[in-house]
mmCIF file with all atom_site columns, C-alpha atoms in Angstrom:
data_model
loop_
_atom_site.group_PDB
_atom_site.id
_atom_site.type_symbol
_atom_site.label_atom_id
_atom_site.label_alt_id
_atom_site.label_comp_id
_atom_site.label_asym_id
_atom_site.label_entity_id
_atom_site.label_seq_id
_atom_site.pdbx_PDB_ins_code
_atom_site.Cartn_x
_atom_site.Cartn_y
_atom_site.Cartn_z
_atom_site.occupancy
_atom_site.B_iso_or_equiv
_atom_site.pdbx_formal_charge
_atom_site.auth_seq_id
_atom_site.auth_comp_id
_atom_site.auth_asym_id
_atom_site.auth_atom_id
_atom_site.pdbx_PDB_model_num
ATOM 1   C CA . UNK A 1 1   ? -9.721  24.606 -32.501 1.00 85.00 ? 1   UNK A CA 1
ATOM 2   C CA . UNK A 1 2   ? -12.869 21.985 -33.045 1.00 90.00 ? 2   UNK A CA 1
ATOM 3   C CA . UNK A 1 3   ? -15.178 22.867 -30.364 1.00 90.00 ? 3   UNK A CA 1
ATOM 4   C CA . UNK A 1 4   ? -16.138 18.984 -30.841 1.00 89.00 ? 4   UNK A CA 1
ATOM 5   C CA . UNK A 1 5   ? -13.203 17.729 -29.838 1.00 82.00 ? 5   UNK A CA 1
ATOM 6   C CA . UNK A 1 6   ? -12.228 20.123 -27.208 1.00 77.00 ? 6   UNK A CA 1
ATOM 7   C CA . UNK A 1 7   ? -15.895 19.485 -25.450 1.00 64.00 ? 7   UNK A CA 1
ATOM 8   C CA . UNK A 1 8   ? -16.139 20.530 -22.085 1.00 52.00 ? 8   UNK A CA 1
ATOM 9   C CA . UNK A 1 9   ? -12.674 20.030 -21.470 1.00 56.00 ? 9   UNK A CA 1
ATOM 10  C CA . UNK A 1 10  ? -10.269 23.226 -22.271 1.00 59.00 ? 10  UNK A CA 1
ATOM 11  C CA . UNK A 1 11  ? -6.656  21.681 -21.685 1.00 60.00 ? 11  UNK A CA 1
ATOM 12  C CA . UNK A 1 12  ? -7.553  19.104 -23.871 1.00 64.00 ? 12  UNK A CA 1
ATOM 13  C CA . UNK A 1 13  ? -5.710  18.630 -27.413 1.00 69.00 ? 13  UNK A CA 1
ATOM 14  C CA . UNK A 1 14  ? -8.277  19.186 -30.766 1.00 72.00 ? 14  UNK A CA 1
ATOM 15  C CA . UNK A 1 15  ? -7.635  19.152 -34.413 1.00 82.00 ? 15  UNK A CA 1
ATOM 16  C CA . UNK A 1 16  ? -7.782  22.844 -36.293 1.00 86.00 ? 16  UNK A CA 1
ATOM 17  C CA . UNK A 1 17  ? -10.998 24.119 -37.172 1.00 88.00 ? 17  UNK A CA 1
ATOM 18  C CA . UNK A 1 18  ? -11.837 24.513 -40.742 1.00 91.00 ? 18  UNK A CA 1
ATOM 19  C CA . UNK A 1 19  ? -11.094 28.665 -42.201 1.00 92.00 ? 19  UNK A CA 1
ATOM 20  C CA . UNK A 1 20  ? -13.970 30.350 -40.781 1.00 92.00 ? 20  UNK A CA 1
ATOM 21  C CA . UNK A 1 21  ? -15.945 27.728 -39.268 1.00 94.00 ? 21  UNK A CA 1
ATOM 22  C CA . UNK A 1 22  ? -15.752 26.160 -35.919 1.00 94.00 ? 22  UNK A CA 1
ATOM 23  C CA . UNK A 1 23  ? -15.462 22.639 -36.791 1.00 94.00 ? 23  UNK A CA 1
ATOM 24  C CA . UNK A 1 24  ? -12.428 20.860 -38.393 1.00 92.00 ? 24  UNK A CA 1
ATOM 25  C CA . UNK A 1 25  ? -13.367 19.087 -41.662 1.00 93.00 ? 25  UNK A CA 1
ATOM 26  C CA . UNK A 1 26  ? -13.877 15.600 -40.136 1.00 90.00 ? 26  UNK A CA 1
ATOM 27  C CA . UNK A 1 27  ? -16.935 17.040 -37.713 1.00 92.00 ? 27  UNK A CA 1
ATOM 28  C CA . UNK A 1 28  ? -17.943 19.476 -40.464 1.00 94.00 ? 28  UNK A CA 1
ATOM 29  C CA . UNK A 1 29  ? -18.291 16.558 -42.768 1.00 94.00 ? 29  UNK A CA 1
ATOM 30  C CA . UNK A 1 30  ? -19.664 13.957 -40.304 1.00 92.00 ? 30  UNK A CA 1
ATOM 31  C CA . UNK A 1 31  ? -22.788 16.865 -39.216 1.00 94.00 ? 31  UNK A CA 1
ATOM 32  C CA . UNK A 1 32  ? -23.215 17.207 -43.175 1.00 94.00 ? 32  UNK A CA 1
ATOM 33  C CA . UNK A 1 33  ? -24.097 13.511 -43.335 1.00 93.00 ? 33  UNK A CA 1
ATOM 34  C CA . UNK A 1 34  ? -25.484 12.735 -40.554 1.00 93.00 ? 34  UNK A CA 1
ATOM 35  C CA . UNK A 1 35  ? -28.375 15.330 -41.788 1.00 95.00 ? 35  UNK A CA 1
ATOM 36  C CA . UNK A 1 36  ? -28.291 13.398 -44.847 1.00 94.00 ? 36  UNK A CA 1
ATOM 37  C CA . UNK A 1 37  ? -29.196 10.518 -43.331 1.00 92.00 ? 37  UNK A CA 1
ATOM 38  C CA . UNK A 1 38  ? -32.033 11.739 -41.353 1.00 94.00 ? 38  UNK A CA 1
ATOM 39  C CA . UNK A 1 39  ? -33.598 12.987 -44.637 1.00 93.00 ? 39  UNK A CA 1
ATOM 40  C CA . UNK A 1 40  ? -32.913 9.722  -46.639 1.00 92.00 ? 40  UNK A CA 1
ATOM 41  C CA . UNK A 1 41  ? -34.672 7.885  -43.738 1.00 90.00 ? 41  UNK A CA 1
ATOM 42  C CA . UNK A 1 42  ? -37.177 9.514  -42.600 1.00 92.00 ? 42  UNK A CA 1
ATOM 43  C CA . UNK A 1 43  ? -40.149 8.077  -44.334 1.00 89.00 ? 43  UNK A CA 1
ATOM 44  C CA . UNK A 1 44  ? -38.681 4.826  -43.712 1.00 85.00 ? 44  UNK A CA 1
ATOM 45  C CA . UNK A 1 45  ? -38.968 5.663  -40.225 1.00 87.00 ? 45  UNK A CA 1
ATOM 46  C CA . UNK A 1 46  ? -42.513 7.131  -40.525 1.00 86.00 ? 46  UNK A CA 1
ATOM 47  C CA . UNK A 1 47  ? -43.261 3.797  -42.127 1.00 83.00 ? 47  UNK A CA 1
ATOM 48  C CA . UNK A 1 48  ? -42.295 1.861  -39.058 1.00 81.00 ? 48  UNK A CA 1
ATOM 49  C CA . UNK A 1 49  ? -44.657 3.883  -37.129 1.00 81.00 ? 49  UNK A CA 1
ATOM 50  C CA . UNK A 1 50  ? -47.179 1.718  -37.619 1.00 73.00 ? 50  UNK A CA 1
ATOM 51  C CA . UNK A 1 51  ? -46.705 -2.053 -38.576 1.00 50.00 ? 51  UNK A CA 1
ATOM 52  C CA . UNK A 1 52  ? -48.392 -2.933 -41.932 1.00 41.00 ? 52  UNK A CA 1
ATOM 53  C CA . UNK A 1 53  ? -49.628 0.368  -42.135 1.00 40.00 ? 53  UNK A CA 1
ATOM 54  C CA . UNK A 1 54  ? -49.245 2.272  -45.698 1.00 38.00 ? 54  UNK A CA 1
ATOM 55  C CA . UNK A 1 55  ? -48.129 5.689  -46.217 1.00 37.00 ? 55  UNK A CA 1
ATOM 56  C CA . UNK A 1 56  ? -49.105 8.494  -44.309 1.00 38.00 ? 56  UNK A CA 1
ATOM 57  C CA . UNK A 1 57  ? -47.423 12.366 -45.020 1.00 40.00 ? 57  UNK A CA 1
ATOM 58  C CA . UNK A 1 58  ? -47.940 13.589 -41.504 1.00 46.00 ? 58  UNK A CA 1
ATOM 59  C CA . UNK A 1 59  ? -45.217 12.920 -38.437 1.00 58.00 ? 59  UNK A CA 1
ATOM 60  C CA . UNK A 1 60  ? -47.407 10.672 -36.390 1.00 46.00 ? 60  UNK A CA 1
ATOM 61  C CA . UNK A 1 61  ? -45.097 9.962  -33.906 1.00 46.00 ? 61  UNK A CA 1
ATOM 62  C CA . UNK A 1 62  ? -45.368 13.602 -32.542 1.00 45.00 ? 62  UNK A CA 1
ATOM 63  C CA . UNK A 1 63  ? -48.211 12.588 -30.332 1.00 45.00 ? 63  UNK A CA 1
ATOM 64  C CA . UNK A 1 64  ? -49.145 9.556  -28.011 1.00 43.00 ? 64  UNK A CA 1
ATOM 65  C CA . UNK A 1 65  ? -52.765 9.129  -29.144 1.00 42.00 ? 65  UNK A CA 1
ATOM 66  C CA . UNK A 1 66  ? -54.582 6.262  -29.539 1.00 44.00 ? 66  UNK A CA 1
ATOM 67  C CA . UNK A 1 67  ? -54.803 4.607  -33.431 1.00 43.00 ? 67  UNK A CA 1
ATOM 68  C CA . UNK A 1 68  ? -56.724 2.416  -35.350 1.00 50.00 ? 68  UNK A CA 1
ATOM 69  C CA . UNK A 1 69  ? -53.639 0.663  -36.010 1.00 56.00 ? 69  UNK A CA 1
ATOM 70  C CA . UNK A 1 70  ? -51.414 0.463  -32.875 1.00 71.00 ? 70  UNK A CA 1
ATOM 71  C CA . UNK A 1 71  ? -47.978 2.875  -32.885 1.00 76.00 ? 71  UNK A CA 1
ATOM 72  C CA . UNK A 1 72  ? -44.593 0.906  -32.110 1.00 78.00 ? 72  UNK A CA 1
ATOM 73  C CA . UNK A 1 73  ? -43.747 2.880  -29.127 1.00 81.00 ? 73  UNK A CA 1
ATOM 74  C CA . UNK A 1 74  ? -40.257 2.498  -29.383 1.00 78.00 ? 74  UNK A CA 1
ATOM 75  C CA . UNK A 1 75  ? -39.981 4.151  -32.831 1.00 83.00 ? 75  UNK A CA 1
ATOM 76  C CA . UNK A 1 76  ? -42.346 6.739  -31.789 1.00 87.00 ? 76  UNK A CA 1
ATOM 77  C CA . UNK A 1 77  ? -39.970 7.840  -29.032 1.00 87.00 ? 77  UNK A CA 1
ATOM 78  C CA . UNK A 1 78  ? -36.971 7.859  -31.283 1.00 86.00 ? 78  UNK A CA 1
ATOM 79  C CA . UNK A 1 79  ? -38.339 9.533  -33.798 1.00 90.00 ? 79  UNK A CA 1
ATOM 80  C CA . UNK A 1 80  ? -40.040 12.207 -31.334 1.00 92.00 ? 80  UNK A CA 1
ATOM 81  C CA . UNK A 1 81  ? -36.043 12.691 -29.605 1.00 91.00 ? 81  UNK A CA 1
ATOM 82  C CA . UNK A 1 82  ? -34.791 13.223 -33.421 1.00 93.00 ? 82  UNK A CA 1
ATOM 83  C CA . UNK A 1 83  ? -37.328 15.485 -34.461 1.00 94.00 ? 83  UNK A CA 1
ATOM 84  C CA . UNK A 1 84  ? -36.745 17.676 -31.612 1.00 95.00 ? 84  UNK A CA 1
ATOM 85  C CA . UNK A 1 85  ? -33.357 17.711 -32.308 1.00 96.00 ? 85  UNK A CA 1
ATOM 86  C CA . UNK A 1 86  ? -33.772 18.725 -35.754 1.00 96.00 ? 86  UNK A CA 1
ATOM 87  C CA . UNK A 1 87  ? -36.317 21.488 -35.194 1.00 95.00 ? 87  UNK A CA 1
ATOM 88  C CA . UNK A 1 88  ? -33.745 23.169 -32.035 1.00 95.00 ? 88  UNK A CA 1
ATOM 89  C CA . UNK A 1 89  ? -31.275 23.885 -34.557 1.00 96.00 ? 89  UNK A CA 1
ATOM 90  C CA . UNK A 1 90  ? -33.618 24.856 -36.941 1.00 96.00 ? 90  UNK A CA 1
ATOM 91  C CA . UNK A 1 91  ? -35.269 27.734 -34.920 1.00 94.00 ? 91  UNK A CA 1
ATOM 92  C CA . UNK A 1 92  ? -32.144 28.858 -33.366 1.00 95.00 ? 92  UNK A CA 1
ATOM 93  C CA . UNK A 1 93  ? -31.131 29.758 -37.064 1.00 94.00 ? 93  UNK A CA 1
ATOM 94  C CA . UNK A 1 94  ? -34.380 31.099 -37.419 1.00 94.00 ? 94  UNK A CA 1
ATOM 95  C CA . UNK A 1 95  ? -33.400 33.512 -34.650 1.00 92.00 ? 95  UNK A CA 1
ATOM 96  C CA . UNK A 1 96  ? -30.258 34.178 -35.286 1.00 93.00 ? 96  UNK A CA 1
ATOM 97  C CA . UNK A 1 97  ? -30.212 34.493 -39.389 1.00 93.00 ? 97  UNK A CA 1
ATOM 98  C CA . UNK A 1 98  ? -33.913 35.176 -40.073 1.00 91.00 ? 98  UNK A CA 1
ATOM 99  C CA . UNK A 1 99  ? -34.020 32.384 -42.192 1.00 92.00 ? 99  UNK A CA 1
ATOM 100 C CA . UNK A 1 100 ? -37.204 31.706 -44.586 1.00 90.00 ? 100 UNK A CA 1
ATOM 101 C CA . UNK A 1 101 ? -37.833 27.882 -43.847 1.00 92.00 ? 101 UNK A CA 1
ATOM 102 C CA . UNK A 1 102 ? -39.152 25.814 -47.059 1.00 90.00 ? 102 UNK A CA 1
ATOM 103 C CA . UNK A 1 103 ? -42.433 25.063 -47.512 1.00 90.00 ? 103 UNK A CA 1
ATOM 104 C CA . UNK A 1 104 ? -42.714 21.638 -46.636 1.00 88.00 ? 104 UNK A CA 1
ATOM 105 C CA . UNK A 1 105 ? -41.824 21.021 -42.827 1.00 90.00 ? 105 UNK A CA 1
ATOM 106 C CA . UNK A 1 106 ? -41.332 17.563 -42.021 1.00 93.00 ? 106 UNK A CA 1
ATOM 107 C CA . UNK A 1 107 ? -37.949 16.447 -40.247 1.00 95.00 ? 107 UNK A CA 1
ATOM 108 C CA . UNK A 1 108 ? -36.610 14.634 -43.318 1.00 94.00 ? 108 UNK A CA 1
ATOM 109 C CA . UNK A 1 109 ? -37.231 17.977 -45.202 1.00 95.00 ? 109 UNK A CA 1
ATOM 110 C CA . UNK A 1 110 ? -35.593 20.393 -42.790 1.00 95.00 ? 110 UNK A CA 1
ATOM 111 C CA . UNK A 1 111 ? -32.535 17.624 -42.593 1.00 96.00 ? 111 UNK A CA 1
ATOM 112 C CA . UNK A 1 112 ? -31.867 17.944 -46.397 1.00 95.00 ? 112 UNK A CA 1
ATOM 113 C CA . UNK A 1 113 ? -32.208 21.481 -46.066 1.00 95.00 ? 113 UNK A CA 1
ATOM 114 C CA . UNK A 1 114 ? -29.862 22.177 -43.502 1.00 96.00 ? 114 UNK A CA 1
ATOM 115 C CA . UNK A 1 115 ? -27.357 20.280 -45.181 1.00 95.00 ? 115 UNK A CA 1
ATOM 116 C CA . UNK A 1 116 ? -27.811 21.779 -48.259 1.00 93.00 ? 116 UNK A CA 1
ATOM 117 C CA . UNK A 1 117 ? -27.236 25.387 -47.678 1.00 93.00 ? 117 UNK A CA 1
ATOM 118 C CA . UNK A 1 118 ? -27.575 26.116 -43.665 1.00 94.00 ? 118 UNK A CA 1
ATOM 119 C CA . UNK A 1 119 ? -24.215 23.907 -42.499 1.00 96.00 ? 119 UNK A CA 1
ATOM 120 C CA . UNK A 1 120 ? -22.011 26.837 -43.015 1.00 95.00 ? 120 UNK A CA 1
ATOM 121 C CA . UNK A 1 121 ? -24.353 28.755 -40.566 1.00 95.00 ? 121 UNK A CA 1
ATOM 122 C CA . UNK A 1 122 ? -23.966 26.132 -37.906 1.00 96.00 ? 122 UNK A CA 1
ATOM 123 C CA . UNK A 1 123 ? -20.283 25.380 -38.371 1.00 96.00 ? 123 UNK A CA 1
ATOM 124 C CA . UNK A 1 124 ? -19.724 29.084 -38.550 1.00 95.00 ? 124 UNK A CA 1
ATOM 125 C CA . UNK A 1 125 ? -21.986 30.254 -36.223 1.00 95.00 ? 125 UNK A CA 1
ATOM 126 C CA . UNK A 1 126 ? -20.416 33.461 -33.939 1.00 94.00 ? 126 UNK A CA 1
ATOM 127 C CA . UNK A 1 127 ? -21.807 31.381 -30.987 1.00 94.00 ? 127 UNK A CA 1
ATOM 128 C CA . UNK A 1 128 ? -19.551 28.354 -30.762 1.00 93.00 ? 128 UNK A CA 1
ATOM 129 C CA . UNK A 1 129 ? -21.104 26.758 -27.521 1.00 93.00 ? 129 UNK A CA 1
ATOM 130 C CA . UNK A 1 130 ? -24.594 26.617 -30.253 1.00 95.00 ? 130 UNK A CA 1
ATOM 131 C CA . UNK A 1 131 ? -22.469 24.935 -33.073 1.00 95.00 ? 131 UNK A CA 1
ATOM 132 C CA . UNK A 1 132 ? -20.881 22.925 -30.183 1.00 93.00 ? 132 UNK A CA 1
ATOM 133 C CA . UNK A 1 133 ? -24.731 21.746 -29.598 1.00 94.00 ? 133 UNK A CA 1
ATOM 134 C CA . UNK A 1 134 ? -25.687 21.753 -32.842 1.00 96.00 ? 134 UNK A CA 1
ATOM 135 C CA . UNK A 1 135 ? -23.291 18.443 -34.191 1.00 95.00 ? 135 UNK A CA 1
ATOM 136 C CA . UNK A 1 136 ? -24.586 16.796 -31.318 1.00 93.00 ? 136 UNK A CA 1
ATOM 137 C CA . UNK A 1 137 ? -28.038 16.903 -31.617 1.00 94.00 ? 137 UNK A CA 1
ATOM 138 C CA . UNK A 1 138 ? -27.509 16.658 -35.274 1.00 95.00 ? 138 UNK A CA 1
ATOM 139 C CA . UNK A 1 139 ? -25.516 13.366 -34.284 1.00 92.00 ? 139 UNK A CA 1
ATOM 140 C CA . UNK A 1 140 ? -28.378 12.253 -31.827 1.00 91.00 ? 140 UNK A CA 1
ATOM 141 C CA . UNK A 1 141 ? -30.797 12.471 -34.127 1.00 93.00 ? 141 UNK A CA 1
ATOM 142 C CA . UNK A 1 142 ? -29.394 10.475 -36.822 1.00 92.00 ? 142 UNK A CA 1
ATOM 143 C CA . UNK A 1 143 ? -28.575 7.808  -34.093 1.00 88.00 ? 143 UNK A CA 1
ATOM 144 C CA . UNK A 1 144 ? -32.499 8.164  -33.536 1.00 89.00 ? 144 UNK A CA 1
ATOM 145 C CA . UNK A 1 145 ? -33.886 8.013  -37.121 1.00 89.00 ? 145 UNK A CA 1
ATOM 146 C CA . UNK A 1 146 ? -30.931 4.661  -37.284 1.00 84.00 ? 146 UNK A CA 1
ATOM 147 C CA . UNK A 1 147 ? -32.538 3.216  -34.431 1.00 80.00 ? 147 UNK A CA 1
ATOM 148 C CA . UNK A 1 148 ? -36.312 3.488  -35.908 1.00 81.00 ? 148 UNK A CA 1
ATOM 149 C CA . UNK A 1 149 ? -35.400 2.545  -39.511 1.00 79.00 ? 149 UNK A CA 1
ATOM 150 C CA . UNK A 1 150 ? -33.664 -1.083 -37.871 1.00 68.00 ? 150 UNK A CA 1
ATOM 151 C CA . UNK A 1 151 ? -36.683 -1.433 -35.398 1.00 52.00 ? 151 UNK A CA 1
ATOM 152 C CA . UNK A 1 152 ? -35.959 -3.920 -32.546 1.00 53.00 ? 152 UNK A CA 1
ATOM 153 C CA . UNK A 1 153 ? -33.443 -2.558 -30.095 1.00 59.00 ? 153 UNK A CA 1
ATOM 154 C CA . UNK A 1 154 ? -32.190 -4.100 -27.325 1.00 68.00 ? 154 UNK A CA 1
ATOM 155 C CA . UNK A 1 155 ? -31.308 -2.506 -23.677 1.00 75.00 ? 155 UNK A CA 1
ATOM 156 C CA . UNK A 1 156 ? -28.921 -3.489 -21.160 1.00 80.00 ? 156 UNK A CA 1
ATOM 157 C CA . UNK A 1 157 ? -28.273 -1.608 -17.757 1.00 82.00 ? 157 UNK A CA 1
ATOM 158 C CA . UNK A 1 158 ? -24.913 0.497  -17.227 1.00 83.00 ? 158 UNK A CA 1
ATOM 159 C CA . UNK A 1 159 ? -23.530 -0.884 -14.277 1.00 79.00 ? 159 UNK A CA 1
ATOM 160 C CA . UNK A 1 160 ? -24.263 1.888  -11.000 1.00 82.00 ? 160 UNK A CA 1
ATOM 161 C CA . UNK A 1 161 ? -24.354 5.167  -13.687 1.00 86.00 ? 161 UNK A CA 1
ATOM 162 C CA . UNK A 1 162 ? -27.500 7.005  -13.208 1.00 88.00 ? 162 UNK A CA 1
ATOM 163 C CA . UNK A 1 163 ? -29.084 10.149 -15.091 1.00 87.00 ? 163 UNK A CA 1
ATOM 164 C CA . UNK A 1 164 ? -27.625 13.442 -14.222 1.00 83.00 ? 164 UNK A CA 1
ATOM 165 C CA . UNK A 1 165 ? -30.237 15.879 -15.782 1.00 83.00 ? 165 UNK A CA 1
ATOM 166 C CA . UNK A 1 166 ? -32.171 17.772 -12.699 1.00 82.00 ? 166 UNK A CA 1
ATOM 167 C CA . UNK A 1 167 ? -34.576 16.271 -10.728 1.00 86.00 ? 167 UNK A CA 1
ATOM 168 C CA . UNK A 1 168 ? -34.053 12.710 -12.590 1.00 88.00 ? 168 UNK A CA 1
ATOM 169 C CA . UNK A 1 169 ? -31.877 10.219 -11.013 1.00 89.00 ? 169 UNK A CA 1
ATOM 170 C CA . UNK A 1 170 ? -33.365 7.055  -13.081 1.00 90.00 ? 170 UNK A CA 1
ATOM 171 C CA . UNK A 1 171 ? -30.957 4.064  -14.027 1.00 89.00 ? 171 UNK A CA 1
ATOM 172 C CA . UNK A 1 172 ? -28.895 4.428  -17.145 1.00 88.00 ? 172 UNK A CA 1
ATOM 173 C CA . UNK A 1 173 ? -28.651 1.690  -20.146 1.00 88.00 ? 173 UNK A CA 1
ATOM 174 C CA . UNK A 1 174 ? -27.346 1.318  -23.598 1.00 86.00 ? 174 UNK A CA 1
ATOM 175 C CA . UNK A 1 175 ? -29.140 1.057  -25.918 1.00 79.00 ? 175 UNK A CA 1
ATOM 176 C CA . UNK A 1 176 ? -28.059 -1.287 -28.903 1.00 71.00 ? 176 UNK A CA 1
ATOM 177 C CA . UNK A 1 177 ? -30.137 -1.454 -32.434 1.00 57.00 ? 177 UNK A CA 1
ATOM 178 C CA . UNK A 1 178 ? -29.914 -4.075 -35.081 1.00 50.00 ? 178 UNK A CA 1
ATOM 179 C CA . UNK A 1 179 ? -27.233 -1.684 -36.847 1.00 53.00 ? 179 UNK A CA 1
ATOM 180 C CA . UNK A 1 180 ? -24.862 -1.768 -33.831 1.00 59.00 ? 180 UNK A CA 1
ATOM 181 C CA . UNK A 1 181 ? -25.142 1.344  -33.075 1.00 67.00 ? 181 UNK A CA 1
ATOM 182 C CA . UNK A 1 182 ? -25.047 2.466  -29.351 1.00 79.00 ? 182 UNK A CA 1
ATOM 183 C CA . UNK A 1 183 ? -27.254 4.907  -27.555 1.00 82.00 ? 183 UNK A CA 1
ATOM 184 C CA . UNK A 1 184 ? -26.908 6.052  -23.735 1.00 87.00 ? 184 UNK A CA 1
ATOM 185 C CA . UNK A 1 185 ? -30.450 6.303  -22.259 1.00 85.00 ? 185 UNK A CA 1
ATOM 186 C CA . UNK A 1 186 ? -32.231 7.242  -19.062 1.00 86.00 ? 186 UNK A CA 1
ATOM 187 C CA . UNK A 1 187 ? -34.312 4.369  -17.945 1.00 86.00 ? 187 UNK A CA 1
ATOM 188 C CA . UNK A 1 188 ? -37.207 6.806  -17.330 1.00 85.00 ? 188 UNK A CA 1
ATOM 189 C CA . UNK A 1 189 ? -37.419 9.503  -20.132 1.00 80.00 ? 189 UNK A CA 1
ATOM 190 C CA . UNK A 1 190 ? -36.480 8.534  -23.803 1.00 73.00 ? 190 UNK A CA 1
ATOM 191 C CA . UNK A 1 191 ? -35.361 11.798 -24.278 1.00 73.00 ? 191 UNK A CA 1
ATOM 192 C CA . UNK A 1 192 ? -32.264 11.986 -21.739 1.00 80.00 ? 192 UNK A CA 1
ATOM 193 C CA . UNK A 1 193 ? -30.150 10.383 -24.393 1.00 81.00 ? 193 UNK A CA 1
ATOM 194 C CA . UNK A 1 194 ? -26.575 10.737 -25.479 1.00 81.00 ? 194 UNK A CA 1
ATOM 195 C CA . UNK A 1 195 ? -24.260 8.956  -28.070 1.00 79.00 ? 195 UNK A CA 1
ATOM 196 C CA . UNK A 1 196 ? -21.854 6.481  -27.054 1.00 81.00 ? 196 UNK A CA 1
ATOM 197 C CA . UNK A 1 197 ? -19.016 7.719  -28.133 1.00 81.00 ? 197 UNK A CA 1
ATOM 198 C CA . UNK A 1 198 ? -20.036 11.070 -26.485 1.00 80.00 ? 198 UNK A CA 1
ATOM 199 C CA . UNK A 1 199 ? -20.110 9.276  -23.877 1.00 78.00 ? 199 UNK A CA 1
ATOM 200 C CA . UNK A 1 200 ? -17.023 7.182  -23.499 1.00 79.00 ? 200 UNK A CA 1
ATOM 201 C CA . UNK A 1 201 ? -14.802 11.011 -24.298 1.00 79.00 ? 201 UNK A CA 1
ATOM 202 C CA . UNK A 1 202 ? -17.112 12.452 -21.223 1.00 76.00 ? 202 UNK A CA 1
ATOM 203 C CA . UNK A 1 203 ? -15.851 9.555  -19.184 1.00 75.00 ? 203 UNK A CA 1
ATOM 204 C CA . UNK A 1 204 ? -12.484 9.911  -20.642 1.00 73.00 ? 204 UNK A CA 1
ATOM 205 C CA . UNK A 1 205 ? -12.454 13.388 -19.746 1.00 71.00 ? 205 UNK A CA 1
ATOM 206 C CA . UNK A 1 206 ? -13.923 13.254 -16.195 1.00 67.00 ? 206 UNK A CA 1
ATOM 207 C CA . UNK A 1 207 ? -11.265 10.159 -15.532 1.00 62.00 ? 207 UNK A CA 1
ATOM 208 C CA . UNK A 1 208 ? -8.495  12.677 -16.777 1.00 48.00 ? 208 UNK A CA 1
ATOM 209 C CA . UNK A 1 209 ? -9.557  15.703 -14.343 1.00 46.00 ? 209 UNK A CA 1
ATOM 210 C CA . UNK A 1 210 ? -9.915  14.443 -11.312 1.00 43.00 ? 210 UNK A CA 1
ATOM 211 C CA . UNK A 1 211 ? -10.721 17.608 -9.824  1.00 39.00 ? 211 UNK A CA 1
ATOM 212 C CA . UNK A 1 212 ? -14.145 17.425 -11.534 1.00 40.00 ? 212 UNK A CA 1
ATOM 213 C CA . UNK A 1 213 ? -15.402 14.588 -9.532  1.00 39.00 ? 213 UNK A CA 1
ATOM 214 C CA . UNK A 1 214 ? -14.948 11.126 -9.078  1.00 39.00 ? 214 UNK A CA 1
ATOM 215 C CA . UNK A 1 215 ? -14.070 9.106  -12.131 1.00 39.00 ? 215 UNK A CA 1
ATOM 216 C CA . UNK A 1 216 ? -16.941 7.269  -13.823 1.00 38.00 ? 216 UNK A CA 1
ATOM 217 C CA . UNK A 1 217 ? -17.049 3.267  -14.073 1.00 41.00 ? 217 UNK A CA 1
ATOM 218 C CA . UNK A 1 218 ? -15.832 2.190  -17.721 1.00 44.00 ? 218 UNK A CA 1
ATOM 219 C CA . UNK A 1 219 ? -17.437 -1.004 -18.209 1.00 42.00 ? 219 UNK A CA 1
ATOM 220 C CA . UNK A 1 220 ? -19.404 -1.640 -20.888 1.00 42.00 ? 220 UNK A CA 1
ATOM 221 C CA . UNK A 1 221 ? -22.739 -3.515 -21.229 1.00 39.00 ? 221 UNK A CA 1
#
């Protein structure tokens, strides 16, 4: 079955996986664009790195430095989350399939690469927890590279939810960008992120086994 769909939750239902891989054809598809869209963006997003700035072939955003011409933070931190993302599959294929990576490195390179002819190796991977991991940072980081390409975002608290991720117990909001598109994010560290519709099945899983915990408020910002 989809290890998308079945998530963290093994009773629950999922579509059939493709022949071979460990996604059915609606992920498989989805991850495929979703990488496609982090390559068509990316120098859009590099662009809105710096307002009125031209050009530029290096990934400024990948450190917090002072500028002649001052970095929108906001992008910066998106576009730090979805190159991270990016580069975790990326050297976990490395590791796993030797891969020889092209020879220009940016994100927006290594997205069109990976969907070009390393999919099959993270649909198919023998590890299904990693191509489990993989769609969703894949998925992150489009909602990232979204988020910086649209610029102004807009955050509104999640009503008594709070981080889980050790040691952090900061205030959770959503994040909303000009696109509509949602983003779950730790009040404290950009990078504690997760999509909203990951999040709405995690809360429709946790309200379905009770035995997990206590079921999750559903209201919405």
């Amino acid at each position: 079955m989809c290890v998308v769909h079945l998530l963290d939750n093994p009773d629950s239902w999922a579509p059939a996986s493709l022949q071979g891989l460990n996604l059915c054809g609606e992920c498989n598809d989805q991850m495929i664009a979703d990488l496609r869209l982090v390559a068509a963006r990316w120098d859009d997003a590099q662009e809105a790195l710096h307002a009125g700035a031209g050009g530029g072939g290096s990934e400024r955003h990948a450190q917090r430095i002072e500028a002649p011409v001052p970095i929108n933070v906001s992008v910066s931190d998106a576009l730090l989350v979805a190159r991270d993302n990016i580069w975790s599959v990326v050297l976990r294929l490395v590791d796993d399939h030797a891969v020889q990576l092209p020879v220009y490195q940016d994100t927006g390179s290594l997205a069109e690469w990976l969907s070009r002819s390393q999919a099959v190796k993270i649909a198919g991977s023998a590890d299904k927890t990693f191509t489990k991991n993989a769609y969703w940072w894949i998925r992150d980081a489009a909602g990232w590279t979204v988020t910086a390409t649209h610029g102004a975002e807009t955050k509104v608290d999640l009503p008594d939810q709070f981080c889980k991720r050790p040691g952090c117990n900061a205030q959770l909001v959503v994040v909303e960008n000009r696109a509509g598109a949602h983003i779950v994010q730790c009040s404290a560290d950009a990078g504690h992120t997760v999509q909203w519709d990951t999040w709405t099945n995690m809360l429709k899983s946790l309200g379905a086994q009770k035995r997990r915990g206590p079921r999750l408020s559903k209201k919405r910002a």
